[in-house]
Amino acid sequence: MSEQEFRIEHDTMGEVKVPVNALWRAQTQRAVENFPISDRPLEATQIRAMGLLKAACAQVNKDSGALSAEKADAIIAAAKEIAAGTYNDEFPIDVFQTGSGTSSNMNTNEVIASLAKQNGVEIHPNDDVNMGQSSNDTFPTATHVAATEAAVTDLIPALSQLKDSLAAKSAEWEHIVKSGRTHLMDAVPVTLGQEFGGYARQIEAGIERIEATLPRLGELAIGGTATGTGLNTSADFGAKVSEELKKLTGVEQLKEAKNHFEAQAARDGLVEFSGAMRTIAVSLNKIANDIRLMGSGPLTGLGEIHLPDLQPGSSIMPGKVNPVLCETATQVAAQVIGNDAAITFGGAQGHFELNVFIPMMARNVLESAKLLANTARVFATRLVDGIVPDENRMRTLAESSPSIVTPLNSAIGYEAAAKVAKTALKEGKTIRQTVIDLGFVPEKLSEEELDKRLDVLAMANTDRD
């Protein structure tokens, strides 16, 4: 850039050259120059939360008389524009920055001040926009607002959609019998509906885990200022700002932290939330793997279900179609599990009165929530809803499995049943024919009783749901 493309801004350390059209000022520019690390800025949801927080703080300061109506209204208007995503490009600071998020807090303050100035109101980034606040309580607060809002308005609804899709298939396919598999080996029969019912319960339990984290995730550090003592702010500031944030977001779980020292020194709420998402990732990985194995083929795999054809699968093999959404889901699971490892490590870095890994933790938590929500939706609508079972194929495999000998244990004994299974495999006969050939009919049971015991659907439909 030429000299004409810069302007000079000042902070307590002196002069700084800032791009002439940028809304940010000196402190943001220093951070941009200090942290050319990853080219990864804050998540958009974090920027939104910062905007909402500044609007809430200005409203409380206006109501208390600490800030003039003119200044407060200018801050609120600018902050809401930021929350709407209008100025995301004005937040250039890398996620790998000062661990308190001070740089991004000042970025927000400076952009708000510049927007207010454009509207004819002189605002100071520290004295006015940051009134009654510290980076040490604002950035954690915005992180928890963003994470709680993501959980309530995006992740839980998306998981509920996936759970409903799986549950609908469970009900639809309750009569379709298939071979069970344990250790990837043939086992006694189940129904396809039972398997999908298990998947639906996994996702339902994941939702319950997310919901269980919300009381802690929704606790906000605002009001603690620098070290949790509330120095330079009013005693009721945190409670009032939290209430204002609840109004702005519609998220009922947002509230002032029970203990401001915990809320700033520790990030246990984020670690807990991430742990719940990690568990969902594990569930999603299991479900995706099962589905792609059941759909493997078309001729040399299990071929029990047909997955929707979504796109050509090979640049060299014509006609090949791959289980792309299962592969997407398992990659997302890996990323979420990796994010959780980083979040867990970051959560352990709460030295004395402040955790200083918050930007990284925030980015990973919000990324995990977004990845899981988007994956759950597309997995439901573009995969699960379009699965077509091959009922005949599944019944054939179930009836040919040596494990269906299991109900004969009580009639002919375990060792004799094992002999039946091994003989049937060796001679390529059905279990039914082998039982007859070995003389167990009519010596041990009648042919009618044999057929009743070898009914594969009856084996699956025991009294257990």
Coordinates of C-alpha atoms in Angstrom, one line a residue:
M1 CA 0.0 0.0 0.0
S2 CA 1.1 3.6 -0.7
E3 CA 1.2 6.2 2.0
Q4 CA -2.0 7.6 0.6
E5 CA -3.7 4.4 1.5
F6 CA -3.0 4.7 5.2
R7 CA -4.1 7.1 8.0
I8 CA -2.4 7.7 11.3
E9 CA -4.1 6.5 14.5
H10 CA -2.8 6.8 18.1
D11 CA -3.0 4.7 21.2
T12 CA -1.1 4.8 24.5
M13 CA 2.0 3.3 22.7
G14 CA 2.1 6.0 20.0
E15 CA 1.3 6.3 16.3
V16 CA 0.1 3.4 14.1
K17 CA -0.5 3.3 10.3
V18 CA -4.0 1.9 9.6
P19 CA -5.6 1.3 6.2
V20 CA -7.4 4.4 5.3
N21 CA -10.9 2.8 4.9
A22 CA -10.7 0.5 7.8
L23 CA -13.1 1.0 10.7
W24 CA -10.7 -0.4 13.2
R25 CA -8.0 1.7 14.9
A26 CA -4.6 1.5 16.5
Q27 CA -5.0 -1.4 18.9
T28 CA -6.6 -3.6 16.3
Q29 CA -3.9 -2.8 13.8
R30 CA -1.1 -3.7 16.2
A31 CA -2.8 -7.1 16.7
V32 CA -3.1 -7.6 13.0
E33 CA 0.7 -7.0 12.7
N34 CA 1.5 -9.1 15.8
F35 CA -0.5 -12.2 14.9
P36 CA -0.1 -13.2 11.3
I37 CA -0.5 -16.8 12.3
S38 CA -3.4 -18.8 10.7
D39 CA -5.5 -16.5 8.6
R40 CA -8.4 -17.7 10.7
P41 CA -10.4 -14.9 12.2
L42 CA -13.1 -15.3 15.0
E43 CA -16.2 -17.3 14.1
A44 CA -19.0 -15.1 12.8
T45 CA -21.1 -16.2 15.7
Q46 CA -18.5 -14.9 18.2
I47 CA -18.5 -11.5 16.4
R48 CA -22.3 -11.5 16.6
A49 CA -22.1 -12.2 20.3
M50 CA -19.6 -9.4 20.8
G51 CA -21.9 -7.0 19.1
L52 CA -24.9 -8.1 21.2
L53 CA -22.8 -7.8 24.4
K54 CA -21.7 -4.2 23.6
A55 CA -25.3 -3.3 22.9
A56 CA -26.5 -4.8 26.2
C57 CA -23.8 -3.0 28.1
A58 CA -24.6 0.3 26.5
Q59 CA -28.3 -0.1 27.3
V60 CA -27.5 -0.9 31.0
N61 CA -25.1 2.1 31.2
K62 CA -27.8 4.3 29.6
D63 CA -30.5 3.1 32.1
S64 CA -28.2 3.8 35.0
G65 CA -27.3 7.3 33.8
A66 CA -23.6 6.4 33.5
L67 CA -23.7 7.0 29.7
S68 CA -25.6 9.7 27.9
A69 CA -28.6 8.7 25.8
E70 CA -26.8 10.1 22.7
K71 CA -23.7 8.0 23.2
A72 CA -25.6 4.9 24.3
D73 CA -27.9 5.0 21.4
A74 CA -25.0 5.4 18.9
I75 CA -23.2 2.5 20.5
I76 CA -26.4 0.3 20.5
A77 CA -27.1 1.1 16.8
A78 CA -23.5 0.3 15.7
A79 CA -23.3 -2.8 17.9
K80 CA -26.5 -4.2 16.4
E81 CA -25.1 -3.7 12.9
I82 CA -22.1 -5.7 14.0
A83 CA -24.3 -8.4 15.4
A84 CA -26.2 -8.6 12.1
G85 CA -22.9 -9.5 10.4
T86 CA -22.7 -6.3 8.3
Y87 CA -19.1 -5.6 9.4
N88 CA -17.5 -9.1 9.8
D89 CA -14.7 -8.0 7.4
E90 CA -13.7 -5.4 10.0
F91 CA -12.6 -8.1 12.4
P92 CA -9.3 -9.2 10.9
I93 CA -7.5 -10.4 14.0
D94 CA -6.2 -13.9 14.0
V95 CA -7.8 -16.4 16.4
F96 CA -4.3 -17.1 17.7
Q97 CA -3.8 -13.9 19.6
T98 CA -3.6 -12.7 23.2
G99 CA -5.3 -15.5 25.2
S100 CA -7.8 -13.1 26.9
G101 CA -9.3 -11.9 23.7
T102 CA -8.3 -8.3 24.5
S103 CA -7.4 -7.6 20.9
S104 CA -10.8 -8.7 19.7
N105 CA -12.5 -6.8 22.4
M106 CA -10.7 -3.6 21.4
N107 CA -11.4 -4.4 17.8
T108 CA -15.1 -4.4 18.6
N109 CA -14.8 -1.2 20.7
E110 CA -12.9 0.6 17.9
V111 CA -15.3 -0.4 15.1
I112 CA -18.3 0.7 17.2
A113 CA -16.6 4.0 17.9
S114 CA -15.9 4.6 14.2
L115 CA -19.4 3.7 13.1
A116 CA -20.8 6.1 15.7
K117 CA -18.4 8.8 14.4
Q118 CA -19.8 8.3 10.9
N119 CA -23.2 9.1 12.4
G120 CA -21.9 12.3 14.0
V121 CA -21.4 11.0 17.6
E122 CA -17.9 11.1 19.1
I123 CA -17.4 7.9 21.1
H124 CA -14.2 6.7 23.0
P125 CA -13.5 3.0 22.5
N126 CA -12.4 2.5 26.2
D127 CA -14.3 5.2 28.1
D128 CA -17.6 4.8 26.4
V129 CA -18.0 1.4 24.5
N130 CA -16.0 -0.5 27.2
M131 CA -17.6 1.3 30.1
G132 CA -17.9 -1.0 33.2
Q133 CA -16.1 -3.8 31.3
S134 CA -12.8 -5.6 30.9
S135 CA -11.7 -7.9 28.1
N136 CA -11.4 -10.5 30.9
D137 CA -15.1 -10.6 31.4
T138 CA -16.4 -9.4 28.0
F139 CA -14.6 -12.0 25.8
P140 CA -15.6 -15.0 27.9
T141 CA -19.1 -13.6 28.1
A142 CA -19.4 -13.3 24.3
T143 CA -18.0 -16.8 24.0
H144 CA -20.6 -18.3 26.3
V145 CA -23.4 -16.3 24.6
A146 CA -22.3 -17.6 21.2
A147 CA -21.9 -21.2 22.4
T148 CA -25.2 -21.2 24.2
E149 CA -27.1 -19.6 21.3
A150 CA -25.5 -22.1 18.9
A151 CA -26.6 -25.0 21.1
V152 CA -30.1 -23.8 21.6
T153 CA -31.0 -22.4 18.2
D154 CA -28.9 -24.5 15.8
L155 CA -27.3 -27.7 17.2
I156 CA -30.2 -29.1 19.2
P157 CA -32.8 -28.5 16.5
A158 CA -30.5 -30.1 13.9
L159 CA -29.9 -33.1 16.1
S160 CA -33.6 -33.4 16.7
Q161 CA -34.2 -33.5 13.0
L162 CA -31.7 -36.3 12.6
K163 CA -33.2 -38.2 15.6
D164 CA -36.7 -37.9 14.1
S165 CA -35.5 -39.2 10.7
L166 CA -33.8 -42.2 12.3
A167 CA -36.9 -42.8 14.5
A168 CA -39.2 -42.7 11.5
K169 CA -37.1 -45.3 9.7
S170 CA -37.1 -47.4 12.8
A171 CA -40.9 -47.5 12.9
E172 CA -41.1 -48.0 9.1
W173 CA -38.7 -50.9 9.1
E174 CA -39.7 -52.7 12.4
H175 CA -40.8 -55.8 10.4
I176 CA -37.6 -56.1 8.2
V177 CA -35.4 -58.9 9.7
K178 CA -31.7 -59.0 9.1
S179 CA -28.7 -60.7 10.5
G180 CA -27.3 -59.2 13.6
R181 CA -23.5 -58.7 13.7
T182 CA -21.2 -58.7 16.7
H183 CA -17.4 -58.4 16.2
L184 CA -18.4 -57.9 12.5
M185 CA -19.4 -61.6 12.6
D186 CA -22.8 -63.2 12.1
A187 CA -25.0 -63.0 15.2
V188 CA -28.7 -63.7 16.0
P189 CA -31.2 -61.8 13.9
V190 CA -32.4 -58.3 14.6
T191 CA -34.7 -56.0 12.6
L192 CA -33.5 -53.0 10.6
G193 CA -36.0 -51.0 12.7
Q194 CA -34.3 -52.1 15.9
E195 CA -30.9 -51.0 14.6
F196 CA -32.2 -47.6 13.5
G197 CA -34.0 -47.3 16.8
G198 CA -30.7 -47.7 18.5
Y199 CA -29.2 -44.9 16.3
A200 CA -32.2 -42.6 17.1
R201 CA -31.6 -43.2 20.8
Q202 CA -27.9 -42.4 20.5
I203 CA -28.8 -39.0 19.0
E204 CA -31.6 -38.4 21.5
A205 CA -29.1 -39.1 24.3
G206 CA -26.7 -36.7 22.7
I207 CA -29.4 -34.0 22.8
E208 CA -29.9 -34.7 26.5
R209 CA -26.2 -34.3 27.1
I210 CA -26.1 -31.0 25.4
E211 CA -29.2 -29.8 27.3
A212 CA -27.5 -30.9 30.6
T213 CA -24.6 -28.6 29.9
L214 CA -26.7 -25.5 29.3
P215 CA -27.0 -24.4 33.0
R216 CA -23.2 -24.0 33.2
L217 CA -22.7 -22.9 29.6
G218 CA -25.2 -20.1 30.0
E219 CA -23.4 -18.6 33.0
L220 CA -21.8 -15.2 32.0
A221 CA -18.7 -13.6 33.4
I222 CA -19.8 -10.0 32.7
G223 CA -19.7 -7.9 35.8
G224 CA -16.4 -9.4 37.1
T225 CA -14.2 -6.9 35.1
A226 CA -10.5 -7.6 35.4
T227 CA -10.2 -10.3 38.1
G228 CA -13.7 -11.2 39.1
T229 CA -14.0 -8.5 41.8
G230 CA -16.1 -6.2 39.8
L231 CA -13.8 -3.2 40.1
N232 CA -14.9 -0.2 38.1
T233 CA -18.4 -1.4 37.6
S234 CA -21.7 -1.5 39.6
A235 CA -22.6 -4.5 41.7
D236 CA -25.7 -5.1 39.6
F237 CA -24.1 -4.6 36.2
G238 CA -23.6 -8.3 35.5
A239 CA -27.1 -9.3 36.3
K240 CA -28.6 -6.5 34.3
V241 CA -26.4 -7.1 31.2
S242 CA -27.2 -10.8 31.4
E243 CA -30.9 -10.0 31.4
E244 CA -30.5 -7.7 28.5
L245 CA -28.6 -10.4 26.6
K246 CA -31.5 -12.8 27.3
K247 CA -33.9 -10.4 25.7
L248 CA -31.6 -9.7 22.7
T249 CA -31.1 -13.4 21.9
G250 CA -34.2 -15.1 23.2
V251 CA -32.0 -17.6 24.9
E252 CA -33.4 -18.3 28.4
Q253 CA -30.4 -20.1 29.7
L254 CA -28.3 -16.9 29.8
K255 CA -27.7 -15.5 33.3
E256 CA -25.0 -13.9 35.5
A257 CA -22.4 -16.3 36.7
K258 CA -22.9 -17.8 40.2
N259 CA -19.2 -17.0 41.0
H260 CA -17.3 -14.5 39.0
F261 CA -13.9 -15.9 40.0
E262 CA -14.8 -19.3 38.5
A263 CA -16.3 -17.6 35.5
Q264 CA -13.1 -15.9 34.6
A265 CA -10.4 -18.2 35.9
A266 CA -11.9 -21.4 34.4
R267 CA -13.6 -22.5 31.2
D268 CA -15.1 -25.6 32.6
G269 CA -18.5 -24.9 31.0
L270 CA -16.9 -24.9 27.5
V271 CA -15.0 -28.1 28.3
E272 CA -18.2 -29.8 29.4
F273 CA -20.1 -28.6 26.3
S274 CA -17.3 -29.8 24.1
G275 CA -17.3 -33.1 25.8
A276 CA -21.0 -33.5 25.0
M277 CA -20.3 -32.7 21.4
R278 CA -17.4 -35.1 21.3
T279 CA -19.8 -37.9 22.5
I280 CA -22.2 -37.0 19.7
A281 CA -19.3 -37.1 17.2
V282 CA -18.5 -40.7 18.5
S283 CA -22.2 -41.6 18.0
L284 CA -22.3 -40.1 14.5
N285 CA -19.2 -41.9 13.5
K286 CA -20.7 -45.3 14.6
I287 CA -24.0 -44.6 12.8
A288 CA -22.2 -43.5 9.6
N289 CA -20.0 -46.5 9.6
D290 CA -22.8 -48.9 10.1
I291 CA -24.9 -47.3 7.3
R292 CA -22.0 -47.3 4.8
L293 CA -21.2 -51.0 5.6
M294 CA -24.9 -52.0 5.2
G295 CA -24.9 -50.1 1.9
S296 CA -21.6 -51.5 0.7
G297 CA -21.5 -53.2 -2.7
P298 CA -23.4 -53.1 -5.0
L299 CA -22.3 -56.7 -5.7
T300 CA -19.4 -57.6 -3.4
G301 CA -20.5 -55.9 -0.2
L302 CA -23.4 -56.5 2.2
G303 CA -25.9 -54.7 0.0
E304 CA -28.6 -54.7 2.6
I305 CA -29.7 -51.1 1.9
H306 CA -29.4 -48.8 -1.0
L307 CA -28.0 -45.3 -0.3
P308 CA -29.2 -42.3 -2.3
D309 CA -27.0 -41.7 -5.4
L310 CA -25.7 -38.2 -4.7
Q311 CA -22.8 -37.7 -7.1
P312 CA -20.4 -39.7 -9.3
G313 CA -17.9 -41.4 -7.1
S314 CA -14.8 -41.8 -9.3
S315 CA -12.9 -39.9 -12.0
I316 CA -11.7 -43.2 -13.5
M317 CA -14.4 -45.9 -12.8
P318 CA -17.6 -45.1 -14.6
G319 CA -20.8 -45.6 -12.7
K320 CA -19.2 -45.8 -9.3
V321 CA -21.2 -44.2 -6.5
N322 CA -19.7 -43.7 -3.0
P323 CA -21.2 -43.2 0.4
V324 CA -20.1 -39.5 0.5
L325 CA -22.2 -38.3 3.3
C326 CA -21.1 -41.1 5.6
E327 CA -17.5 -40.1 4.8
T328 CA -18.3 -36.5 5.5
A329 CA -19.9 -37.4 8.8
T330 CA -16.9 -39.5 9.9
Q331 CA -14.5 -36.7 8.9
V332 CA -16.6 -34.2 10.9
A333 CA -16.4 -36.6 13.8
A334 CA -12.7 -36.7 13.6
Q335 CA -12.5 -32.9 13.6
V336 CA -14.8 -32.5 16.5
I337 CA -12.8 -35.0 18.6
G338 CA -9.7 -33.2 17.7
N339 CA -11.2 -29.8 18.6
D340 CA -12.2 -31.3 21.9
A341 CA -8.6 -32.3 22.6
A342 CA -7.5 -28.7 22.0
I343 CA -10.4 -27.4 24.1
T344 CA -9.6 -29.7 27.0
F345 CA -6.0 -28.7 26.9
G346 CA -7.0 -25.0 26.8
G347 CA -9.4 -25.5 29.7
A348 CA -6.5 -26.6 31.8
Q349 CA -4.7 -23.3 31.3
G350 CA -6.6 -21.3 33.9
H351 CA -3.7 -19.8 35.9
F352 CA -4.9 -17.9 39.0
E353 CA -7.6 -15.4 37.9
L354 CA -7.8 -15.9 34.2
N355 CA -7.8 -18.6 31.5
V356 CA -5.7 -17.4 28.6
F357 CA -6.7 -19.9 25.9
I358 CA -10.1 -18.4 25.3
P359 CA -9.9 -17.4 21.6
M360 CA -8.7 -20.8 20.5
M361 CA -11.3 -22.6 22.7
A362 CA -14.1 -20.3 21.4
R363 CA -13.2 -20.9 17.8
N364 CA -13.1 -24.7 18.3
V365 CA -16.3 -24.9 20.3
L366 CA -18.2 -22.8 17.8
E367 CA -16.7 -24.7 14.9
S368 CA -17.7 -28.1 16.5
A369 CA -21.3 -26.9 17.1
K370 CA -21.5 -25.7 13.5
L371 CA -20.0 -28.8 12.0
L372 CA -22.3 -31.1 13.9
A373 CA -25.4 -29.1 13.2
N374 CA -24.8 -28.9 9.5
T375 CA -23.8 -32.5 9.3
A376 CA -26.9 -33.7 11.2
R377 CA -29.2 -31.8 8.9
V378 CA -27.7 -33.0 5.6
F379 CA -27.3 -36.5 7.0
A380 CA -31.0 -36.6 7.7
T381 CA -32.4 -35.0 4.6
R382 CA -30.0 -36.3 1.9
L383 CA -29.1 -39.7 3.3
V384 CA -31.3 -41.2 6.0
D385 CA -34.6 -40.1 4.5
G386 CA -33.6 -41.6 1.1
I387 CA -32.4 -45.0 2.2
V388 CA -34.2 -48.0 0.5
P389 CA -33.8 -51.4 2.2
D390 CA -33.4 -54.6 0.3
E391 CA -35.8 -56.7 2.4
N392 CA -35.2 -60.0 0.5
R393 CA -31.4 -59.7 0.7
M394 CA -31.6 -59.1 4.4
R395 CA -33.9 -62.0 5.1
T396 CA -31.8 -64.3 3.0
L397 CA -28.6 -63.4 4.9
A398 CA -30.4 -63.7 8.2
E399 CA -31.7 -67.2 7.4
S400 CA -28.3 -68.3 6.1
S401 CA -26.5 -67.2 9.3
P402 CA -25.2 -70.1 11.5
S403 CA -26.1 -68.0 14.5
I404 CA -29.8 -68.8 14.1
V405 CA -29.0 -72.1 15.7
T406 CA -29.1 -70.3 19.0
P407 CA -32.8 -70.9 19.9
L408 CA -32.1 -74.6 19.6
N409 CA -29.8 -74.6 22.7
S410 CA -32.7 -75.4 25.1
A411 CA -33.9 -78.2 22.8
I412 CA -30.7 -80.0 21.8
G413 CA -28.1 -78.5 24.0
Y414 CA -25.2 -76.0 23.4
E415 CA -22.7 -78.5 22.1
A416 CA -25.1 -80.2 19.7
A417 CA -26.2 -76.8 18.5
A418 CA -22.5 -75.9 17.8
K419 CA -22.2 -79.1 15.9
V420 CA -25.2 -78.2 13.8
A421 CA -23.7 -74.7 13.0
K422 CA -20.3 -76.1 12.0
T423 CA -21.7 -78.9 9.9
A424 CA -24.1 -76.5 8.1
L425 CA -21.2 -74.2 7.2
K426 CA -18.9 -77.1 6.2
E427 CA -21.5 -78.8 4.0
G428 CA -23.2 -75.6 2.7
K429 CA -26.6 -76.6 4.0
T430 CA -29.2 -74.7 5.9
I431 CA -29.5 -74.9 9.6
R432 CA -32.9 -76.5 9.3
Q433 CA -31.8 -79.2 6.9
T434 CA -28.7 -80.0 9.0
V435 CA -30.8 -80.4 12.2
I436 CA -32.9 -82.9 10.4
D437 CA -29.9 -84.7 8.8
L438 CA -28.2 -85.1 12.2
G439 CA -31.3 -86.8 13.5
F440 CA -32.4 -84.2 16.1
V441 CA -35.9 -84.4 14.4
P442 CA -37.9 -86.1 15.8
E443 CA -35.5 -87.3 18.6
K444 CA -35.3 -83.9 20.3
L445 CA -38.0 -81.8 18.7
S446 CA -40.7 -81.9 16.1
E447 CA -40.4 -80.4 12.7
E448 CA -43.1 -77.9 13.6
E449 CA -41.2 -76.9 16.7
L450 CA -38.0 -76.6 14.7
D451 CA -39.7 -74.2 12.2
K452 CA -41.0 -72.2 15.1
R453 CA -37.6 -71.9 16.7
L454 CA -35.9 -71.0 13.4
D455 CA -38.3 -68.1 12.6
V456 CA -35.8 -65.3 12.2
L457 CA -38.3 -62.5 12.7
A458 CA -39.6 -64.1 15.9
M459 CA -36.0 -64.3 17.1
A460 CA -35.7 -60.6 16.7
N461 CA -39.1 -59.7 18.2
T462 CA -38.6 -60.8 21.8
D463 CA -40.3 -59.0 24.6
R464 CA -37.5 -56.5 24.8
D465 CA -38.2 -53.3 22.8

